[in-house]
Amino acid sequence: MASRGASRLRSIVGGTVGNLVEWYDFYVYSAFSLYFAHVFFPKGDATAQLLNVAAVFAIGFLMRPVGGWLLGVYADSRGRKAALTLSVLLMCGGSGVIALTPGFDQIGVAAPVLLVVARLLQGLSVGGEYGTSATYLSEMATAHNRGFLASFQYVTLIGGQLLALAVLLVLQATLSEADLHAWGWRIPFAIGAALAVVALRLRVSLAETAAFEHVPEGQRHGVLRRLAEHKRSVLLVIGLGAGGSLAFYTFTTYMQKFLVNTVGWSKPDASLIAAGTLTVYMLIQPLFGALSDRFGRKPQLIAFGVLGMVGTVPLMLSLANTHSRVEAFFLILAALTVVSCYTAISGLVKAELFPANVRALGVGLPYAVSVSLFGGTAEYVALWFKSAGNEAGFYYYVAGMIGVSLVVVLVLPDTKRTSLIDSRPS
């Protein structure tokens, strides 16, 4: 029994460490874009170069549904371990290409082409990582601690974002501005590629889940056709992810820009607040995961829906008008605490809706669609409202989409009690 528990712990550590590396690699692109924009595109207007880099960043989001589809099918037909290994291999390749590609001055148009190829690989990787890692962690955990252990998916997801920010701060403190623009920006991508190699070695040694091994060989084929038999669950995942992913990206990645552009703070102050709130947010994920093991998934999701729908507008209005760093910290942390009711168990709830033969695809593909449509566009929509002179419209938009997810939650069964994870396929 002790040996089985140790094996399960090693598998969970291997799965979550890989997840951290993947999200570090994905976020480091955004963190260092100011320093490498001039390298990959023709000399000229700096804003045009940044827009080109941002467009390539968006390609990563657009590829996530494709990754959710391809790696979801692969995970349900070839195994969770195989898909997790392929996912981190794609991310390693993407980071390596960015770290080593010469600039536009050396190889011309091939430089931005290779940058696009690298982001295609990274987008495929992250798109497939969410569904596969959520499935793997859910299947590896036992029924009594499934919420607690599955919450580490977001611990490592947020941890990857914080690690990218930490590397940025260290390099800003140790290298000159000129060195960062000349060659220092390559360091974080080289670090990401090296970490991905370590994660790859960990994932190669992962144990396969019993849930996948119990799927009859005949049910490992025609996965897309089998997923069509679960249309209701697919729609539930999309609806739940619409408000959930929008809230997550609004109060995490967009907050730093909001504090600078709307509140009027300096970039260092905004970065410090963002790092502090994200650190606490990361640490409280297991608490909310454990609470779901005790009281069920649905009460927590209802709390997210009600508090998010009612509280988003007044909270954002207060944040936009605050002059206190302490007040801003606690306002953002309050929002992230509410979002934790969703993020700590979001992957698990989705996994519990599907049988093992379509679980990775059922989690990954519809979630990738919702995060691309709503989470990935959060910053663009927010800035559109601001440019139109109606920034508060974005606050109502976020509240409204959380309300949509609340409606979905109300028709959603409490998956802790109806979970399909421990069921055996016929």
Coordinates of N, CA and C in Angstrom, one line a residue, residues 339-425:
V339 N -12.4 33.7 -7.5 CA -12.1 33.0 -8.7 C -11.5 31.6 -8.3
S340 N -10.9 31.5 -7.1 CA -10.4 30.2 -6.6 C -11.5 29.2 -6.5
C341 N -12.7 29.6 -6.2 CA -13.8 28.6 -6.1 C -14.0 27.9 -7.4
Y342 N -13.6 28.5 -8.5 CA -13.7 27.9 -9.8 C -12.4 27.2 -10.2
T343 N -11.3 27.9 -10.1 CA -10.0 27.4 -10.7 C -9.5 26.2 -9.9
A344 N -9.7 26.1 -8.6 CA -9.1 25.0 -7.9 C -9.7 23.7 -8.3
I345 N -10.9 23.7 -8.8 CA -11.6 22.4 -9.2 C -12.1 22.4 -10.6
S346 N -11.7 23.4 -11.4 CA -12.3 23.5 -12.7 C -11.9 22.3 -13.6
G347 N -10.7 21.9 -13.6 CA -10.3 20.7 -14.4 C -10.9 19.5 -13.9
L348 N -11.0 19.3 -12.6 CA -11.6 18.1 -12.0 C -13.0 18.0 -12.4
V349 N -13.8 19.1 -12.2 CA -15.2 19.0 -12.5 C -15.5 18.6 -13.9
K350 N -14.7 19.1 -14.8 CA -14.8 18.7 -16.3 C -14.5 17.3 -16.5
A351 N -13.4 16.8 -15.8 CA -13.0 15.4 -16.0 C -14.1 14.5 -15.4
E352 N -14.8 14.9 -14.3 CA -15.8 14.0 -13.7 C -17.0 13.9 -14.6
L353 N -17.2 14.7 -15.6 CA -18.3 14.7 -16.5 C -18.2 13.6 -17.6
F354 N -17.0 13.1 -17.8 CA -16.8 12.2 -19.0 C -16.3 10.9 -18.6
P355 N -16.7 9.8 -19.4 CA -16.1 8.5 -19.2 C -14.7 8.5 -19.7
A356 N -13.9 7.5 -19.2 CA -12.5 7.4 -19.5 C -12.1 7.4 -21.0
N357 N -13.0 6.8 -21.8 CA -12.6 6.7 -23.2 C -12.6 8.0 -24.0
V358 N -13.3 9.0 -23.5 CA -13.3 10.3 -24.1 C -12.9 11.5 -23.2
R359 N -12.3 11.1 -22.0 CA -12.2 12.1 -21.0 C -11.2 13.3 -21.3
A360 N -10.0 12.9 -21.8 CA -9.0 14.0 -22.1 C -9.5 14.9 -23.2
L361 N -10.1 14.3 -24.3 CA -10.7 15.1 -25.3 C -11.9 15.9 -24.8
G362 N -12.8 15.3 -24.0 CA -13.9 16.0 -23.5 C -13.6 17.2 -22.6
V363 N -12.5 17.1 -21.9 CA -12.0 18.2 -21.0 C -11.3 19.3 -21.9
G364 N -10.4 18.8 -22.7 CA -9.5 19.7 -23.4 C -10.0 20.5 -24.5
L365 N -10.8 19.9 -25.4 CA -11.3 20.6 -26.6 C -12.3 21.7 -26.3
P366 N -13.4 21.4 -25.6 CA -14.4 22.4 -25.3 C -13.8 23.5 -24.4
Y367 N -12.9 23.1 -23.5 CA -12.3 24.2 -22.6 C -11.5 25.1 -23.5
A368 N -10.7 24.5 -24.4 CA -9.8 25.3 -25.2 C -10.6 26.3 -26.1
V369 N -11.8 25.9 -26.6 CA -12.7 26.7 -27.3 C -13.1 27.9 -26.5
S370 N -13.6 27.6 -25.3 CA -14.1 28.7 -24.4 C -13.0 29.6 -24.0
V371 N -11.8 29.1 -23.7 CA -10.7 30.0 -23.2 C -10.2 30.8 -24.4
S372 N -10.2 30.3 -25.6 CA -9.8 31.1 -26.8 C -10.8 32.2 -27.1
L373 N -12.1 31.9 -26.9 CA -13.1 32.9 -27.2 C -13.3 34.0 -26.1
F374 N -13.1 33.6 -24.9 CA -13.4 34.5 -23.8 C -12.2 34.8 -22.9
G375 N -11.4 33.9 -22.5 CA -10.2 34.2 -21.7 C -9.1 34.8 -22.5
G376 N -8.8 34.3 -23.7 CA -7.8 34.9 -24.5 C -8.1 36.2 -25.0
T377 N -9.4 36.6 -25.1 CA -9.7 37.9 -25.6 C -10.0 39.0 -24.5
A378 N -9.8 38.6 -23.3 CA -10.1 39.5 -22.2 C -9.4 40.8 -22.3
E379 N -8.1 40.8 -22.5 CA -7.4 42.1 -22.6 C -7.8 42.9 -23.8
Y380 N -8.1 42.3 -24.9 CA -8.5 43.0 -26.1 C -9.8 43.7 -25.9
V381 N -10.8 42.9 -25.3 CA -12.1 43.5 -25.1 C -12.1 44.6 -24.1
A382 N -11.3 44.4 -23.0 CA -11.1 45.5 -22.0 C -10.6 46.8 -22.6
L383 N -9.6 46.6 -23.5 CA -9.0 47.8 -24.1 C -9.9 48.4 -25.1
W384 N -10.7 47.6 -25.7 CA -11.7 48.1 -26.7 C -12.8 49.0 -26.0
F385 N -13.3 48.5 -24.8 CA -14.2 49.3 -24.1 C -13.5 50.6 -23.6
K386 N -12.3 50.5 -23.2 CA -11.6 51.7 -22.7 C -11.4 52.7 -23.8
S387 N -11.0 52.2 -25.0 CA -10.8 53.2 -26.2 C -12.1 53.8 -26.6
A388 N -13.3 53.1 -26.4 CA -14.6 53.6 -26.7 C -15.1 54.6 -25.7
G389 N -14.4 54.8 -24.6 CA -14.8 55.7 -23.6 C -15.8 55.1 -22.6
N390 N -15.9 53.8 -22.5 CA -16.9 53.1 -21.7 C -16.2 52.0 -21.0
E391 N -15.1 52.3 -20.2 CA -14.4 51.2 -19.6 C -15.2 50.3 -18.6
A392 N -16.2 51.0 -18.0 CA -17.1 50.2 -17.1 C -17.9 49.2 -17.8
G393 N -18.1 49.3 -19.1 CA -18.8 48.3 -19.9 C -18.1 47.0 -19.8
F394 N -16.7 47.0 -19.7 CA -16.0 45.7 -19.5 C -16.3 45.0 -18.2
Y395 N -16.5 45.8 -17.2 CA -16.8 45.2 -15.9 C -18.2 44.5 -15.9
Y396 N -19.1 45.1 -16.6 CA -20.4 44.5 -16.7 C -20.4 43.2 -17.6
Y397 N -19.5 43.3 -18.6 CA -19.3 42.1 -19.5 C -18.8 40.9 -18.7
V398 N -17.8 41.2 -17.9 CA -17.2 40.1 -17.0 C -18.3 39.6 -16.1
A399 N -19.0 40.5 -15.4 CA -20.0 40.0 -14.5 C -21.1 39.2 -15.2
G400 N -21.5 39.7 -16.4 CA -22.5 39.0 -17.2 C -22.1 37.6 -17.6
M401 N -20.8 37.4 -18.0 CA -20.3 36.1 -18.4 C -20.2 35.2 -17.2
I402 N -19.8 35.7 -16.1 CA -19.8 34.9 -14.9 C -21.3 34.4 -14.6
G403 N -22.2 35.3 -14.9 CA -23.7 35.0 -14.7 C -24.0 33.8 -15.6
V404 N -23.5 33.8 -16.8 CA -23.8 32.7 -17.8 C -23.3 31.4 -17.2
S405 N -22.0 31.5 -16.6 CA -21.5 30.2 -16.0 C -22.3 29.8 -14.8
L406 N -22.9 30.8 -14.1 CA -23.7 30.4 -12.9 C -25.0 29.7 -13.4
V407 N -25.6 30.1 -14.5 CA -26.7 29.3 -15.0 C -26.3 27.9 -15.3
V408 N -25.1 27.7 -15.9 CA -24.6 26.4 -16.2 C -24.4 25.6 -14.9
V409 N -23.9 26.2 -13.9 CA -23.6 25.5 -12.7 C -24.9 25.0 -12.1
L410 N -26.0 25.8 -12.2 CA -27.3 25.5 -11.6 C -27.9 24.2 -12.2
V411 N -27.5 23.9 -13.5 CA -28.0 22.7 -14.1 C -27.0 21.6 -14.1
L412 N -25.8 21.9 -13.5 CA -24.7 20.9 -13.4 C -24.9 20.0 -12.2
P413 N -24.8 18.7 -12.4 CA -24.8 17.9 -11.2 C -23.6 18.1 -10.3
D414 N -23.7 17.8 -9.0 CA -22.5 17.9 -8.1 C -21.6 16.7 -8.5
T415 N -20.6 17.0 -9.3 CA -19.8 15.9 -9.9 C -19.0 15.1 -8.8
K416 N -18.9 15.6 -7.6 CA -18.3 14.8 -6.6 C -19.1 13.5 -6.3
R417 N -20.4 13.7 -6.4 CA -21.3 12.5 -6.2 C -21.7 11.8 -7.4
T418 N -21.6 12.4 -8.6 CA -21.9 11.7 -9.9 C -20.7 11.4 -10.7
S419 N -19.5 11.5 -10.1 CA -18.3 11.4 -10.9 C -18.2 10.1 -11.7
L420 N -17.7 10.2 -12.9 CA -17.5 9.1 -13.8 C -16.1 8.5 -13.8
I421 N -15.3 9.1 -12.9 CA -13.9 8.8 -12.9 C -13.6 7.4 -12.5
D422 N -14.3 6.9 -11.4 CA -14.1 5.6 -10.9 C -15.0 4.5 -11.6
S423 N -15.8 4.9 -12.6 CA -16.7 4.0 -13.2 C -15.8 3.2 -14.2
R424 N -16.2 1.9 -14.4 CA -15.5 1.1 -15.4 C -16.3 1.0 -16.7
P425 N -15.6 1.2 -17.8 CA -16.3 1.1 -19.1 C -16.8 -0.3 -19.4

